[in-house]
Coordinates of C-alpha atoms in Angstrom, one line a residue:
X1 CA -15.4 -67.3 28.5
X2 CA -14.1 -70.9 28.6
X3 CA -10.9 -71.8 30.2
X4 CA -10.1 -75.3 29.0
X5 CA -8.9 -78.2 31.2
X6 CA -5.4 -77.9 29.6
X7 CA -4.9 -74.7 31.6
X8 CA -7.2 -75.3 34.6
X9 CA -4.5 -76.2 37.1
X10 CA -3.2 -72.7 36.9
X11 CA -6.4 -71.7 38.7
X12 CA -6.8 -74.5 41.3
X13 CA -4.3 -76.2 43.5
X14 CA -5.5 -79.8 42.8
X15 CA -3.6 -82.0 40.4
X16 CA -4.5 -85.2 38.6
X17 CA -6.2 -87.5 39.5
X18 CA -8.2 -85.2 41.8
X19 CA -9.0 -82.4 39.2
X20 CA -12.8 -82.3 39.2
X21 CA -13.6 -79.5 36.8
X22 CA -13.0 -79.5 33.0
X23 CA -13.1 -75.7 32.6
X24 CA -14.3 -72.4 33.8
X25 CA -17.4 -71.2 32.0
X26 CA -17.9 -67.9 33.8
X27 CA -16.4 -66.1 36.8
X28 CA -16.7 -62.8 38.7
X29 CA -16.1 -61.7 42.2
X30 CA -19.1 -63.5 43.7
X31 CA -20.1 -66.3 41.3
X32 CA -18.3 -69.0 39.4
X33 CA -19.7 -71.5 36.9
X34 CA -17.7 -74.5 35.7
X35 CA -18.2 -77.5 33.5
X36 CA -17.0 -81.0 34.1
X37 CA -17.0 -84.1 31.9
X38 CA -17.5 -87.1 34.1
X39 CA -15.0 -89.6 32.8
X40 CA -15.6 -93.3 33.3
X41 CA -12.1 -93.7 34.8
X42 CA -12.5 -90.8 37.2
X43 CA -11.3 -91.7 40.7
X44 CA -14.8 -90.8 42.1
X45 CA -16.8 -92.8 39.6
X46 CA -18.2 -96.1 41.0
X47 CA -20.8 -98.4 39.3
X48 CA -21.0 -96.0 36.4
X49 CA -22.0 -92.8 38.4
X50 CA -20.1 -90.0 40.0
X51 CA -20.3 -90.6 43.8
X52 CA -21.4 -88.0 46.4
X53 CA -17.8 -87.2 47.5
X54 CA -17.1 -86.5 43.8
X55 CA -20.0 -84.0 43.7
X56 CA -18.8 -82.3 46.8
X57 CA -15.2 -82.0 45.5
X58 CA -16.6 -80.6 42.2
X59 CA -18.5 -77.9 44.1
X60 CA -15.4 -77.1 46.2
X61 CA -13.2 -76.9 43.1
X62 CA -15.7 -74.6 41.4
X63 CA -15.3 -72.2 44.3
X64 CA -11.5 -72.6 44.2
X65 CA -11.5 -71.9 40.5
X66 CA -13.3 -68.6 41.0
X67 CA -10.8 -67.6 43.7
X68 CA -8.0 -68.8 41.5
X69 CA -9.3 -66.8 38.5
X70 CA -9.5 -63.6 40.6
X71 CA -5.9 -64.3 41.8
X72 CA -4.5 -64.8 38.3
X73 CA -6.3 -61.7 37.1
X74 CA -4.8 -59.7 40.0
X75 CA -1.4 -61.3 39.4
X76 CA -1.2 -62.8 42.9
X77 CA -0.5 -66.5 43.8
X78 CA -3.4 -68.9 43.9
X79 CA -4.0 -69.9 47.5
X80 CA -4.8 -73.4 48.8
X81 CA -8.2 -73.8 50.5
X82 CA -9.8 -76.6 52.6
X83 CA -13.4 -77.6 53.1
X84 CA -14.2 -76.8 56.7
X85 CA -17.9 -77.8 56.7
X86 CA -20.6 -79.0 54.4
X87 CA -24.2 -78.1 55.3
X88 CA -27.6 -79.0 53.9
X89 CA -26.2 -81.4 51.2
X90 CA -28.9 -82.6 49.0
X91 CA -28.3 -85.0 46.1
X92 CA -31.2 -85.7 43.9
X93 CA -29.4 -87.7 41.2
X94 CA -25.9 -89.0 40.6
X95 CA -24.6 -88.1 37.1
X96 CA -23.6 -91.0 34.9
X97 CA -20.1 -91.5 33.5
X98 CA -19.9 -89.6 30.2
X99 CA -22.2 -86.8 31.4
X100 CA -21.3 -83.1 31.3
X101 CA -22.3 -81.3 34.5
X102 CA -22.3 -77.5 35.2
X103 CA -21.7 -76.3 38.7
X104 CA -22.3 -72.8 40.1
X105 CA -21.0 -71.4 43.3
X106 CA -22.1 -68.2 44.9
X107 CA -20.1 -66.5 47.8
X108 CA -22.6 -65.6 50.6
X109 CA -20.1 -64.4 53.3
X110 CA -16.4 -63.8 53.7
X111 CA -14.9 -63.5 57.2
X112 CA -11.1 -63.3 57.6
X113 CA -9.8 -66.6 55.9
X114 CA -13.3 -68.3 55.8
X115 CA -15.6 -68.1 52.8
X116 CA -19.1 -69.4 52.9
X117 CA -20.6 -70.5 49.5
X118 CA -23.7 -72.1 48.1
X119 CA -23.2 -74.6 45.3
X120 CA -25.5 -76.1 42.7
X121 CA -24.8 -78.9 40.3
X122 CA -26.9 -79.2 37.1
X123 CA -27.2 -82.0 34.6
X124 CA -29.1 -81.2 31.3
X125 CA -30.6 -78.1 33.0
X126 CA -31.9 -80.1 36.0
X127 CA -30.7 -79.5 39.6
X128 CA -29.0 -82.7 40.8
X129 CA -27.2 -81.5 43.9
X130 CA -26.8 -78.5 46.1
X131 CA -25.2 -77.6 49.4
X132 CA -23.6 -74.9 51.5
X133 CA -19.8 -75.0 52.2
X134 CA -17.5 -73.2 54.5
X135 CA -14.0 -73.1 52.9
X136 CA -10.9 -72.0 54.8
X137 CA -8.0 -70.3 52.8
X138 CA -4.5 -71.1 53.9
X139 CA -3.0 -67.7 54.8

Protein backbone atom coordinates (compact mmCIF):
# COMPACT_ATOMS: atom_id res chain seq x y z
CA UNK A 1 0.00 0.00 0.00
CA UNK A 2 1.17 3.53 -0.66
CA UNK A 3 -1.11 6.51 -0.33
CA UNK A 4 0.68 9.39 -2.02
CA UNK A 5 1.03 12.91 -0.68
CA UNK A 6 -1.44 14.17 -3.30
CA UNK A 7 -4.18 12.44 -1.29
CA UNK A 8 -2.68 12.46 2.21
CA UNK A 9 -4.78 15.36 3.53
CA UNK A 10 -7.91 13.24 3.24
CA UNK A 11 -6.46 11.17 6.12
CA UNK A 12 -5.01 13.89 8.38
CA UNK A 13 -6.38 17.25 9.53
CA UNK A 14 -3.13 19.15 8.92
CA UNK A 15 -2.66 21.32 5.86
CA UNK A 16 0.36 22.85 4.15
CA UNK A 17 2.85 23.98 5.40
CA UNK A 18 2.44 21.68 8.42
CA UNK A 19 1.98 18.37 6.55
CA UNK A 20 4.83 16.19 7.84
CA UNK A 21 4.19 12.89 6.04
CA UNK A 22 4.52 12.16 2.34
CA UNK A 23 2.47 8.99 2.29
CA UNK A 24 1.07 6.02 4.19
CA UNK A 25 3.15 2.89 3.60
CA UNK A 26 1.09 0.52 5.78
CA UNK A 27 -1.80 0.80 8.23
CA UNK A 28 -3.93 -1.47 10.35
CA UNK A 29 -5.88 -1.11 13.59
CA UNK A 30 -2.77 -0.96 15.81
CA UNK A 31 0.20 0.08 13.67
CA UNK A 32 0.88 2.72 11.03
CA UNK A 33 3.99 3.26 8.91
CA UNK A 34 4.53 6.42 6.88
CA UNK A 35 7.25 7.87 4.69
CA UNK A 36 8.36 11.48 4.59
CA UNK A 37 10.68 13.27 2.19
CA UNK A 38 12.43 16.02 4.18
CA UNK A 39 12.26 19.00 1.85
CA UNK A 40 14.92 21.72 2.28
CA UNK A 41 12.16 24.35 2.42
CA UNK A 42 10.15 22.53 5.11
CA UNK A 43 9.01 24.81 7.94
CA UNK A 44 10.81 22.56 10.47
CA UNK A 45 14.16 22.41 8.63
CA UNK A 46 16.90 24.62 10.06
CA UNK A 47 20.60 24.55 9.22
CA UNK A 48 19.99 21.73 6.75
CA UNK A 49 18.36 19.26 9.19
CA UNK A 50 14.85 18.44 10.40
CA UNK A 51 14.53 19.84 13.93
CA UNK A 52 13.22 17.92 16.98
CA UNK A 53 9.77 19.58 16.81
CA UNK A 54 9.54 18.38 13.19
CA UNK A 55 10.33 14.81 14.25
CA UNK A 56 7.67 14.96 16.99
CA UNK A 57 5.09 16.34 14.55
CA UNK A 58 6.01 13.59 12.08
CA UNK A 59 5.36 10.94 14.74
CA UNK A 60 2.05 12.55 15.73
CA UNK A 61 0.92 12.79 12.10
CA UNK A 62 1.83 9.15 11.53
CA UNK A 63 -0.54 8.22 14.37
CA UNK A 64 -3.16 10.59 12.93
CA UNK A 65 -2.78 9.03 9.47
CA UNK A 66 -3.50 5.60 10.91
CA UNK A 67 -6.64 6.84 12.65
CA UNK A 68 -7.63 8.74 9.50
CA UNK A 69 -7.11 5.69 7.32
CA UNK A 70 -9.37 3.63 9.60
CA UNK A 71 -11.98 6.43 9.55
CA UNK A 72 -11.98 6.65 5.75
CA UNK A 73 -12.23 2.86 5.45
CA UNK A 74 -15.20 2.95 7.86
CA UNK A 75 -16.74 5.88 5.98
CA UNK A 76 -16.75 8.16 9.04
CA UNK A 77 -15.25 11.66 9.35
CA UNK A 78 -11.56 12.02 10.17
CA UNK A 79 -11.28 13.49 13.68
CA UNK A 80 -8.85 16.12 14.94
CA UNK A 81 -6.35 15.08 17.61
CA UNK A 82 -3.94 16.95 19.85
CA UNK A 83 -0.63 15.95 21.41
CA UNK A 84 -1.30 15.80 25.15
CA UNK A 85 2.11 14.60 26.31
CA UNK A 86 5.44 13.40 24.97
CA UNK A 87 7.41 10.98 27.13
CA UNK A 88 10.89 9.49 26.84
CA UNK A 89 11.79 11.38 23.66
CA UNK A 90 15.15 10.20 22.38
CA UNK A 91 16.74 11.72 19.28
CA UNK A 92 19.89 10.00 18.10
CA UNK A 93 20.30 11.86 14.81
CA UNK A 94 18.54 14.65 12.93
CA UNK A 95 17.74 13.73 9.33
CA UNK A 96 19.24 16.00 6.68
CA UNK A 97 17.17 17.87 4.13
CA UNK A 98 16.65 15.61 1.13
CA UNK A 99 16.42 12.44 3.26
CA UNK A 100 13.50 10.01 3.25
CA UNK A 101 12.47 8.86 6.72
CA UNK A 102 10.06 6.09 7.69
CA UNK A 103 8.03 6.39 10.86
CA UNK A 104 6.08 3.68 12.66
CA UNK A 105 3.54 4.20 15.42
CA UNK A 106 2.03 1.48 17.56
CA UNK A 107 -1.07 1.98 19.72
CA UNK A 108 -0.35 0.76 23.25
CA UNK A 109 -3.56 1.86 25.03
CA UNK A 110 -6.86 3.56 24.28
CA UNK A 111 -8.97 5.04 27.07
CA UNK A 112 -12.01 7.13 26.13
CA UNK A 113 -10.67 9.93 23.88
CA UNK A 114 -7.00 9.36 24.80
CA UNK A 115 -4.67 7.16 22.77
CA UNK A 116 -1.18 6.24 23.92
CA UNK A 117 1.31 5.37 21.19
CA UNK A 118 4.96 4.57 20.73
CA UNK A 119 6.72 6.03 17.72
CA UNK A 120 9.99 5.26 15.98
CA UNK A 121 11.66 7.17 13.16
CA UNK A 122 14.11 5.38 10.87
CA UNK A 123 16.62 6.74 8.36
CA UNK A 124 18.25 4.22 6.02
CA UNK A 125 17.25 1.38 8.37
CA UNK A 126 18.74 3.10 11.43
CA UNK A 127 16.69 4.26 14.43
CA UNK A 128 17.10 8.04 14.72
CA UNK A 129 14.27 8.98 17.12
CA UNK A 130 11.67 7.43 19.37
CA UNK A 131 9.14 8.44 22.00
CA UNK A 132 5.81 7.74 23.61
CA UNK A 133 2.89 10.11 23.06
CA UNK A 134 -0.51 10.63 24.55
CA UNK A 135 -2.89 11.94 21.90
CA UNK A 136 -6.36 13.29 22.66
CA UNK A 137 -9.09 13.05 20.03
CA UNK A 138 -11.57 15.91 19.81
CA UNK A 139 -14.98 14.25 20.38
